[in-house]
Amino acid sequence: EAQVTQNPRYLITVTGKKLTVTCSQNMNHEYMSWYRQDPGLGLRQIYYSMNVEVTDKGDVPEGYKVSRKEKRNFPLILESPSPNQTSLYFCASSLSSGYYEQYFGPGTRLTVT
Amino acid sequence: GQQLNQSPQSMFIQEGEDVSMNCTSSSIFNTWLWYKQDPGEGPVLLIALYKAGELTSNGRLTAQFGITRKDSFLNISASIPSDVGIYFCAGSSNTGKLIFGQGTTLQVKP
């Protein structure tokens, strides 16, 4: 089944403790992206990757890192999480950067205390 | 930066009623997409629009790409309880980025 998977689905952590949220797609998509969803703000893009080893900042990149060493994986790293990063995070992928029909993962709900 | 204004923010309607929502942009888009998010799930693509003036249907859903290229509309006819969720518009101007609206929360009373 074609899908985008994220792990973990739920995470509660403390300020400053480094964490990684994994994202994997099995559709051979070139383009992958991370969003955060906050009430009243919709989905805001954190980082995106047009292909392996190519990443770029989205609208809200501060406090996040990403890497794209393989086509299928695009992990999101929070080196020192803070409470304002408490949010619902989505990974998405599409065939290429010029193909805008993005497929979303199920989401990761992160709480930072 | 580019902004999308989606309205209404929320709707509470009776089953069987038709629904309309829209998005307006401060700049021109070349692609408009409409997504639906069910509770606890990721957004799922409903309709994609690629040409100004384009009108596309997907079952009871119809979406239009405004001729000014700065707006888009989504209509749902004869709503049913499973239409409940958050509807997002999204637009792109070929920069490789997708900009999302704030979402319209739809509730349907049986």
PDB file of C-alpha atoms in Angstrom:
ATOM      1  CA  GLU A   1       0.000   0.000   0.000  1.00  0.00           C
ATOM      2  CA  ALA A   2       1.324   3.427  -1.004  1.00  0.00           C
ATOM      3  CA  GLN A   3       1.784   5.486   2.117  1.00  0.00           C
ATOM      4  CA  VAL A   4       3.729   7.947   4.219  1.00  0.00           C
ATOM      5  CA  THR A   5       4.542   6.695   7.711  1.00  0.00           C
ATOM      6  CA  GLN A   6       5.635   8.674  10.745  1.00  0.00           C
ATOM      7  CA  ASN A   7       6.974   7.594  14.110  1.00  0.00           C
ATOM      8  CA  PRO A   8       6.210   8.091  16.847  1.00  0.00           C
ATOM      9  CA  ARG A   9       2.540   9.080  16.586  1.00  0.00           C
ATOM     10  CA  TYR A  10       2.564  10.612  20.064  1.00  0.00           C
ATOM     11  CA  LEU A  11       5.458  11.974  22.093  1.00  0.00           C
ATOM     12  CA  ILE A  12       5.695  13.812  25.401  1.00  0.00           C
ATOM     13  CA  THR A  13       9.130  15.136  26.259  1.00  0.00           C
ATOM     14  CA  VAL A  14      10.885  17.751  28.347  1.00  0.00           C
ATOM     15  CA  THR A  15      12.551  20.982  27.328  1.00  0.00           C
ATOM     16  CA  GLY A  16      16.032  20.502  25.919  1.00  0.00           C
ATOM     17  CA  LYS A  17      15.924  16.737  25.325  1.00  0.00           C
ATOM     18  CA  LYS A  18      16.868  16.046  21.710  1.00  0.00           C
ATOM     19  CA  LEU A  19      14.358  14.070  19.683  1.00  0.00           C
ATOM     20  CA  THR A  20      13.854  12.773  16.161  1.00  0.00           C
ATOM     21  CA  VAL A  21      10.598  12.144  14.346  1.00  0.00           C
ATOM     22  CA  THR A  22      11.011   9.736  11.463  1.00  0.00           C
ATOM     23  CA  CYS A  23       9.209   9.903   8.128  1.00  0.00           C
ATOM     24  CA  SER A  24       9.277   7.327   5.382  1.00  0.00           C
ATOM     25  CA  GLN A  25       7.469   7.009   2.036  1.00  0.00           C
ATOM     26  CA  ASN A  26       7.259   3.982  -0.258  1.00  0.00           C
ATOM     27  CA  MET A  27       6.134   5.767  -3.420  1.00  0.00           C
ATOM     28  CA  ASN A  28       9.598   6.673  -4.778  1.00  0.00           C
ATOM     29  CA  HIS A  29       8.678  10.349  -4.434  1.00  0.00           C
ATOM     30  CA  GLU A  30      11.389  12.945  -4.925  1.00  0.00           C
ATOM     31  CA  TYR A  31       9.793  15.741  -2.897  1.00  0.00           C
ATOM     32  CA  MET A  32       9.265  15.526   0.868  1.00  0.00           C
ATOM     33  CA  SER A  33       8.217  18.132   3.373  1.00  0.00           C
ATOM     34  CA  TRP A  34       7.480  18.728   7.051  1.00  0.00           C
ATOM     35  CA  TYR A  35       4.589  20.845   8.351  1.00  0.00           C
ATOM     36  CA  ARG A  36       3.330  21.825  11.737  1.00  0.00           C
ATOM     37  CA  GLN A  37      -0.352  22.372  12.426  1.00  0.00           C
ATOM     38  CA  ASP A  38      -1.512  24.752  15.128  1.00  0.00           C
ATOM     39  CA  PRO A  39      -5.100  25.843  15.871  1.00  0.00           C
ATOM     40  CA  GLY A  40      -6.162  28.790  13.723  1.00  0.00           C
ATOM     41  CA  LEU A  41      -2.908  28.793  11.759  1.00  0.00           C
ATOM     42  CA  GLY A  42      -3.449  25.931   9.346  1.00  0.00           C
ATOM     43  CA  LEU A  43      -0.397  24.030   8.115  1.00  0.00           C
ATOM     44  CA  ARG A  44       2.922  25.809   8.033  1.00  0.00           C
ATOM     45  CA  GLN A  45       5.924  24.401   6.234  1.00  0.00           C
ATOM     46  CA  ILE A  46       9.043  23.779   8.311  1.00  0.00           C
ATOM     47  CA  TYR A  47      11.504  22.300   5.797  1.00  0.00           C
ATOM     48  CA  TYR A  48      11.299  20.638   2.425  1.00  0.00           C
ATOM     49  CA  SER A  49      13.522  18.505   0.252  1.00  0.00           C
ATOM     50  CA  MET A  50      13.409  18.408  -3.538  1.00  0.00           C
ATOM     51  CA  ASN A  51      15.632  15.337  -3.711  1.00  0.00           C
ATOM     52  CA  VAL A  52      18.332  13.395  -1.881  1.00  0.00           C
ATOM     53  CA  GLU A  53      20.865  15.692  -0.211  1.00  0.00           C
ATOM     54  CA  VAL A  54      18.817  18.786  -1.199  1.00  0.00           C
ATOM     55  CA  THR A  55      16.904  20.509   1.613  1.00  0.00           C
ATOM     56  CA  ASP A  56      15.605  24.031   2.107  1.00  0.00           C
ATOM     57  CA  LYS A  57      13.867  26.105   4.750  1.00  0.00           C
ATOM     58  CA  GLY A  58      10.132  26.564   4.739  1.00  0.00           C
ATOM     59  CA  ASP A  59       8.259  29.295   6.568  1.00  0.00           C
ATOM     60  CA  VAL A  60       9.007  28.257  10.172  1.00  0.00           C
ATOM     61  CA  PRO A  61      12.418  26.483  10.249  1.00  0.00           C
ATOM     62  CA  GLU A  62      13.764  27.883  13.536  1.00  0.00           C
ATOM     63  CA  GLY A  63      14.544  25.169  16.080  1.00  0.00           C
ATOM     64  CA  TYR A  64      14.388  22.313  13.571  1.00  0.00           C
ATOM     65  CA  LYS A  65      16.852  20.341  11.466  1.00  0.00           C
ATOM     66  CA  VAL A  66      16.317  17.817   8.695  1.00  0.00           C
ATOM     67  CA  SER A  67      18.408  15.496   6.585  1.00  0.00           C
ATOM     68  CA  ARG A  68      17.725  13.567   3.373  1.00  0.00           C
ATOM     69  CA  LYS A  69      20.332  10.865   2.966  1.00  0.00           C
ATOM     70  CA  GLU A  70      17.996   8.409   1.250  1.00  0.00           C
ATOM     71  CA  LYS A  71      15.079   9.062  -1.068  1.00  0.00           C
ATOM     72  CA  ARG A  72      12.482   7.365   1.130  1.00  0.00           C
ATOM     73  CA  ASN A  73      13.400   8.911   4.527  1.00  0.00           C
ATOM     74  CA  PHE A  74      13.178  12.484   5.778  1.00  0.00           C
ATOM     75  CA  PRO A  75      13.630  12.723   9.567  1.00  0.00           C
ATOM     76  CA  LEU A  76      12.810  15.859  11.549  1.00  0.00           C
ATOM     77  CA  ILE A  77      15.235  16.660  14.368  1.00  0.00           C
ATOM     78  CA  LEU A  78      14.605  18.923  17.340  1.00  0.00           C
ATOM     79  CA  GLU A  79      18.025  19.454  18.931  1.00  0.00           C
ATOM     80  CA  SER A  80      16.694  21.315  21.986  1.00  0.00           C
ATOM     81  CA  PRO A  81      12.894  21.253  22.044  1.00  0.00           C
ATOM     82  CA  SER A  82      11.007  24.084  23.697  1.00  0.00           C
ATOM     83  CA  PRO A  83       7.346  24.354  24.767  1.00  0.00           C
ATOM     84  CA  ASN A  84       6.499  26.525  21.726  1.00  0.00           C
ATOM     85  CA  GLN A  85       7.272  23.501  19.568  1.00  0.00           C
ATOM     86  CA  THR A  86       4.321  21.659  21.065  1.00  0.00           C
ATOM     87  CA  SER A  87       2.271  20.961  17.957  1.00  0.00           C
ATOM     88  CA  LEU A  88       0.922  18.417  15.504  1.00  0.00           C
ATOM     89  CA  TYR A  89       3.533  17.544  12.878  1.00  0.00           C
ATOM     90  CA  PHE A  90       2.922  16.133   9.412  1.00  0.00           C
ATOM     91  CA  CYS A  91       5.296  14.717   6.879  1.00  0.00           C
ATOM     92  CA  ALA A  92       4.239  14.810   3.223  1.00  0.00           C
ATOM     93  CA  SER A  93       5.623  13.684  -0.115  1.00  0.00           C
ATOM     94  CA  SER A  94       4.928  14.231  -3.796  1.00  0.00           C
ATOM     95  CA  LEU A  95       6.277  12.926  -7.062  1.00  0.00           C
ATOM     96  CA  SER A  96       8.480  15.968  -7.628  1.00  0.00           C
ATOM     97  CA  SER A  97       8.746  19.623  -6.648  1.00  0.00           C
ATOM     98  CA  GLY A  98       6.686  20.632  -9.671  1.00  0.00           C
ATOM     99  CA  TYR A  99       3.904  18.187  -8.812  1.00  0.00           C
ATOM    100  CA  TYR A 100       1.898  19.700  -6.021  1.00  0.00           C
ATOM    101  CA  GLU A 101      -0.386  16.850  -5.038  1.00  0.00           C
ATOM    102  CA  GLN A 102       1.173  16.009  -1.720  1.00  0.00           C
ATOM    103  CA  TYR A 103       0.378  12.878   0.286  1.00  0.00           C
ATOM    104  CA  PHE A 104       0.408  13.247   4.039  1.00  0.00           C
ATOM    105  CA  GLY A 105       1.415  10.954   6.855  1.00  0.00           C
ATOM    106  CA  PRO A 106      -0.879  10.337   9.855  1.00  0.00           C
ATOM    107  CA  GLY A 107       0.758  12.987  12.045  1.00  0.00           C
ATOM    108  CA  THR A 108       2.877  13.118  15.210  1.00  0.00           C
ATOM    109  CA  ARG A 109       1.482  14.904  18.234  1.00  0.00           C
ATOM    110  CA  LEU A 110       4.376  16.374  20.207  1.00  0.00           C
ATOM    111  CA  THR A 111       4.113  17.889  23.667  1.00  0.00           C
ATOM    112  CA  VAL A 112       7.133  19.625  25.187  1.00  0.00           C
ATOM    113  CA  THR A 113       6.876  20.409  28.902  1.00  0.00           C
TER     114      THR A 113
ATOM    115  CA  GLY B   1       5.150  36.407   2.302  1.00  0.00           C
ATOM    116  CA  GLN B   2       2.233  34.832   0.516  1.00  0.00           C
ATOM    117  CA  GLN B   3      -0.929  34.458   2.535  1.00  0.00           C
ATOM    118  CA  LEU B   4      -4.145  32.575   2.046  1.00  0.00           C
ATOM    119  CA  ASN B   5      -7.368  33.700   3.650  1.00  0.00           C
ATOM    120  CA  GLN B   6      -9.898  30.882   4.009  1.00  0.00           C
ATOM    121  CA  SER B   7     -13.507  31.430   5.026  1.00  0.00           C
ATOM    122  CA  PRO B   8     -15.600  30.690   6.844  1.00  0.00           C
ATOM    123  CA  GLN B   9     -13.549  29.476   9.795  1.00  0.00           C
ATOM    124  CA  SER B  10     -16.277  27.077  10.854  1.00  0.00           C
ATOM    125  CA  MET B  11     -19.711  25.927   9.759  1.00  0.00           C
ATOM    126  CA  PHE B  12     -22.438  24.025  11.544  1.00  0.00           C
ATOM    127  CA  ILE B  13     -25.083  22.779   9.130  1.00  0.00           C
ATOM    128  CA  GLN B  14     -27.983  20.369   8.865  1.00  0.00           C
ATOM    129  CA  GLU B  15     -27.555  17.115   6.977  1.00  0.00           C
ATOM    130  CA  GLY B  16     -28.688  17.548   3.379  1.00  0.00           C
ATOM    131  CA  GLU B  17     -27.689  21.195   3.119  1.00  0.00           C
ATOM    132  CA  ASP B  18     -25.171  22.473   0.582  1.00  0.00           C
ATOM    133  CA  VAL B  19     -21.884  23.976   1.763  1.00  0.00           C
ATOM    134  CA  SER B  20     -19.652  26.637   0.228  1.00  0.00           C
ATOM    135  CA  MET B  21     -16.224  27.776   1.317  1.00  0.00           C
ATOM    136  CA  ASN B  22     -13.540  29.838  -0.355  1.00  0.00           C
ATOM    137  CA  CYS B  23      -9.936  30.929  -0.307  1.00  0.00           C
ATOM    138  CA  THR B  24      -8.388  34.168  -1.441  1.00  0.00           C
ATOM    139  CA  SER B  25      -4.737  34.928  -1.964  1.00  0.00           C
ATOM    140  CA  SER B  26      -2.729  38.124  -1.881  1.00  0.00           C
ATOM    141  CA  SER B  27      -0.888  36.941  -4.995  1.00  0.00           C
ATOM    142  CA  ILE B  28      -1.434  34.800  -8.072  1.00  0.00           C
ATOM    143  CA  PHE B  29      -1.319  31.019  -7.818  1.00  0.00           C
ATOM    144  CA  ASN B  30      -0.822  28.496 -10.614  1.00  0.00           C
ATOM    145  CA  THR B  31      -2.223  25.555  -8.683  1.00  0.00           C
ATOM    146  CA  TRP B  32      -5.050  25.255  -6.183  1.00  0.00           C
ATOM    147  CA  LEU B  33      -5.653  22.155  -4.093  1.00  0.00           C
ATOM    148  CA  TRP B  34      -8.393  21.228  -1.650  1.00  0.00           C
ATOM    149  CA  TYR B  35      -7.742  18.802   1.209  1.00  0.00           C
ATOM    150  CA  LYS B  36      -9.921  17.266   3.911  1.00  0.00           C
ATOM    151  CA  GLN B  37      -8.638  16.278   7.338  1.00  0.00           C
ATOM    152  CA  ASP B  38     -10.581  13.798   9.440  1.00  0.00           C
ATOM    153  CA  PRO B  39     -10.057  13.866  13.214  1.00  0.00           C
ATOM    154  CA  GLY B  40      -6.743  12.230  14.124  1.00  0.00           C
ATOM    155  CA  GLU B  41      -5.634  11.825  10.512  1.00  0.00           C
ATOM    156  CA  GLY B  42      -3.468  13.598   7.987  1.00  0.00           C
ATOM    157  CA  PRO B  43      -5.000  15.738   5.223  1.00  0.00           C
ATOM    158  CA  VAL B  44      -6.238  13.852   2.171  1.00  0.00           C
ATOM    159  CA  LEU B  45      -6.333  15.424  -1.277  1.00  0.00           C
ATOM    160  CA  LEU B  46      -9.865  15.985  -2.613  1.00  0.00           C
ATOM    161  CA  ILE B  47      -9.467  18.055  -5.766  1.00  0.00           C
ATOM    162  CA  ALA B  48      -6.558  19.572  -7.721  1.00  0.00           C
ATOM    163  CA  LEU B  49      -6.973  22.567 -10.058  1.00  0.00           C
ATOM    164  CA  TYR B  50      -4.344  23.668 -12.562  1.00  0.00           C
ATOM    165  CA  LYS B  51      -5.977  26.199 -14.874  1.00  0.00           C
ATOM    166  CA  ALA B  52      -7.739  29.529 -14.293  1.00  0.00           C
ATOM    167  CA  GLY B  53     -11.502  29.083 -14.665  1.00  0.00           C
ATOM    168  CA  GLU B  54     -11.271  25.306 -14.266  1.00  0.00           C
ATOM    169  CA  LEU B  55     -14.265  23.647 -12.614  1.00  0.00           C
ATOM    170  CA  THR B  56     -13.691  20.108 -11.316  1.00  0.00           C
ATOM    171  CA  SER B  57     -15.976  17.677  -9.522  1.00  0.00           C
ATOM    172  CA  ASN B  58     -15.318  14.707  -7.286  1.00  0.00           C
ATOM    173  CA  GLY B  59     -18.635  13.114  -6.367  1.00  0.00           C
ATOM    174  CA  ARG B  60     -20.649  15.657  -4.385  1.00  0.00           C
ATOM    175  CA  LEU B  61     -17.667  18.035  -4.266  1.00  0.00           C
ATOM    176  CA  THR B  62     -17.059  20.742  -6.843  1.00  0.00           C
ATOM    177  CA  ALA B  63     -14.144  23.152  -6.840  1.00  0.00           C
ATOM    178  CA  GLN B  64     -13.284  26.089  -9.062  1.00  0.00           C
ATOM    179  CA  PHE B  65     -10.048  27.885  -9.864  1.00  0.00           C
ATOM    180  CA  GLY B  66     -10.958  31.600  -9.946  1.00  0.00           C
ATOM    181  CA  ILE B  67     -10.277  33.456 -13.183  1.00  0.00           C
ATOM    182  CA  THR B  68      -8.217  36.074 -11.351  1.00  0.00           C
ATOM    183  CA  ARG B  69      -5.997  33.181 -10.146  1.00  0.00           C
ATOM    184  CA  LYS B  70      -6.221  34.674  -6.665  1.00  0.00           C
ATOM    185  CA  ASP B  71      -9.124  32.630  -5.379  1.00  0.00           C
ATOM    186  CA  SER B  72     -10.738  29.229  -5.306  1.00  0.00           C
ATOM    187  CA  PHE B  73     -14.068  27.832  -4.154  1.00  0.00           C
ATOM    188  CA  LEU B  74     -15.238  24.475  -2.839  1.00  0.00           C
ATOM    189  CA  ASN B  75     -18.867  23.406  -2.775  1.00  0.00           C
ATOM    190  CA  ILE B  76     -20.284  20.294  -1.144  1.00  0.00           C
ATOM    191  CA  SER B  77     -23.795  19.330  -2.159  1.00  0.00           C
ATOM    192  CA  ALA B  78     -26.281  17.423  -0.012  1.00  0.00           C
ATOM    193  CA  SER B  79     -23.985  17.115   3.002  1.00  0.00           C
ATOM    194  CA  ILE B  80     -23.865  13.896   5.026  1.00  0.00           C
ATOM    195  CA  PRO B  81     -22.457  13.215   8.515  1.00  0.00           C
ATOM    196  CA  SER B  82     -19.170  11.813   7.163  1.00  0.00           C
ATOM    197  CA  ASP B  83     -18.414  15.202   5.566  1.00  0.00           C
ATOM    198  CA  VAL B  84     -17.417  16.360   9.057  1.00  0.00           C
ATOM    199  CA  GLY B  85     -13.805  17.475   9.253  1.00  0.00           C
ATOM    200  CA  ILE B  86     -11.459  20.331   8.482  1.00  0.00           C
ATOM    201  CA  TYR B  87     -11.175  21.471   4.870  1.00  0.00           C
ATOM    202  CA  PHE B  88      -7.986  23.172   3.729  1.00  0.00           C
ATOM    203  CA  CYS B  89      -7.242  25.042   0.576  1.00  0.00           C
ATOM    204  CA  ALA B  90      -3.635  25.183  -0.619  1.00  0.00           C
ATOM    205  CA  GLY B  91      -1.990  27.104  -3.416  1.00  0.00           C
ATOM    206  CA  SER B  92       1.305  27.212  -5.194  1.00  0.00           C
ATOM    207  CA  SER B  93       2.974  29.657  -7.544  1.00  0.00           C
ATOM    208  CA  ASN B  94       5.546  27.174  -8.857  1.00  0.00           C
ATOM    209  CA  THR B  95       8.120  27.960  -6.187  1.00  0.00           C
ATOM    210  CA  GLY B  96       8.204  24.389  -4.941  1.00  0.00           C
ATOM    211  CA  LYS B  97       6.196  25.412  -1.878  1.00  0.00           C
ATOM    212  CA  LEU B  98       2.589  24.882  -1.004  1.00  0.00           C
ATOM    213  CA  ILE B  99       0.810  27.554   1.057  1.00  0.00           C
ATOM    214  CA  PHE B 100      -2.168  26.420   3.165  1.00  0.00           C
ATOM    215  CA  GLY B 101      -5.224  28.300   4.336  1.00  0.00           C
ATOM    216  CA  GLN B 102      -6.238  28.286   8.006  1.00  0.00           C
ATOM    217  CA  GLY B 103      -8.923  25.650   7.426  1.00  0.00           C
ATOM    218  CA  THR B 104     -12.721  25.499   7.589  1.00  0.00           C
ATOM    219  CA  THR B 105     -14.152  23.237  10.284  1.00  0.00           C
ATOM    220  CA  LEU B 106     -17.378  21.625   9.132  1.00  0.00           C
ATOM    221  CA  GLN B 107     -19.895  20.029  11.468  1.00  0.00           C
ATOM    222  CA  VAL B 108     -22.999  18.290  10.159  1.00  0.00           C
ATOM    223  CA  LYS B 109     -26.041  17.705  12.311  1.00  0.00           C
ATOM    224  CA  PRO B 110     -27.896  14.494  11.377  1.00  0.00           C
TER     225      PRO B 110
END
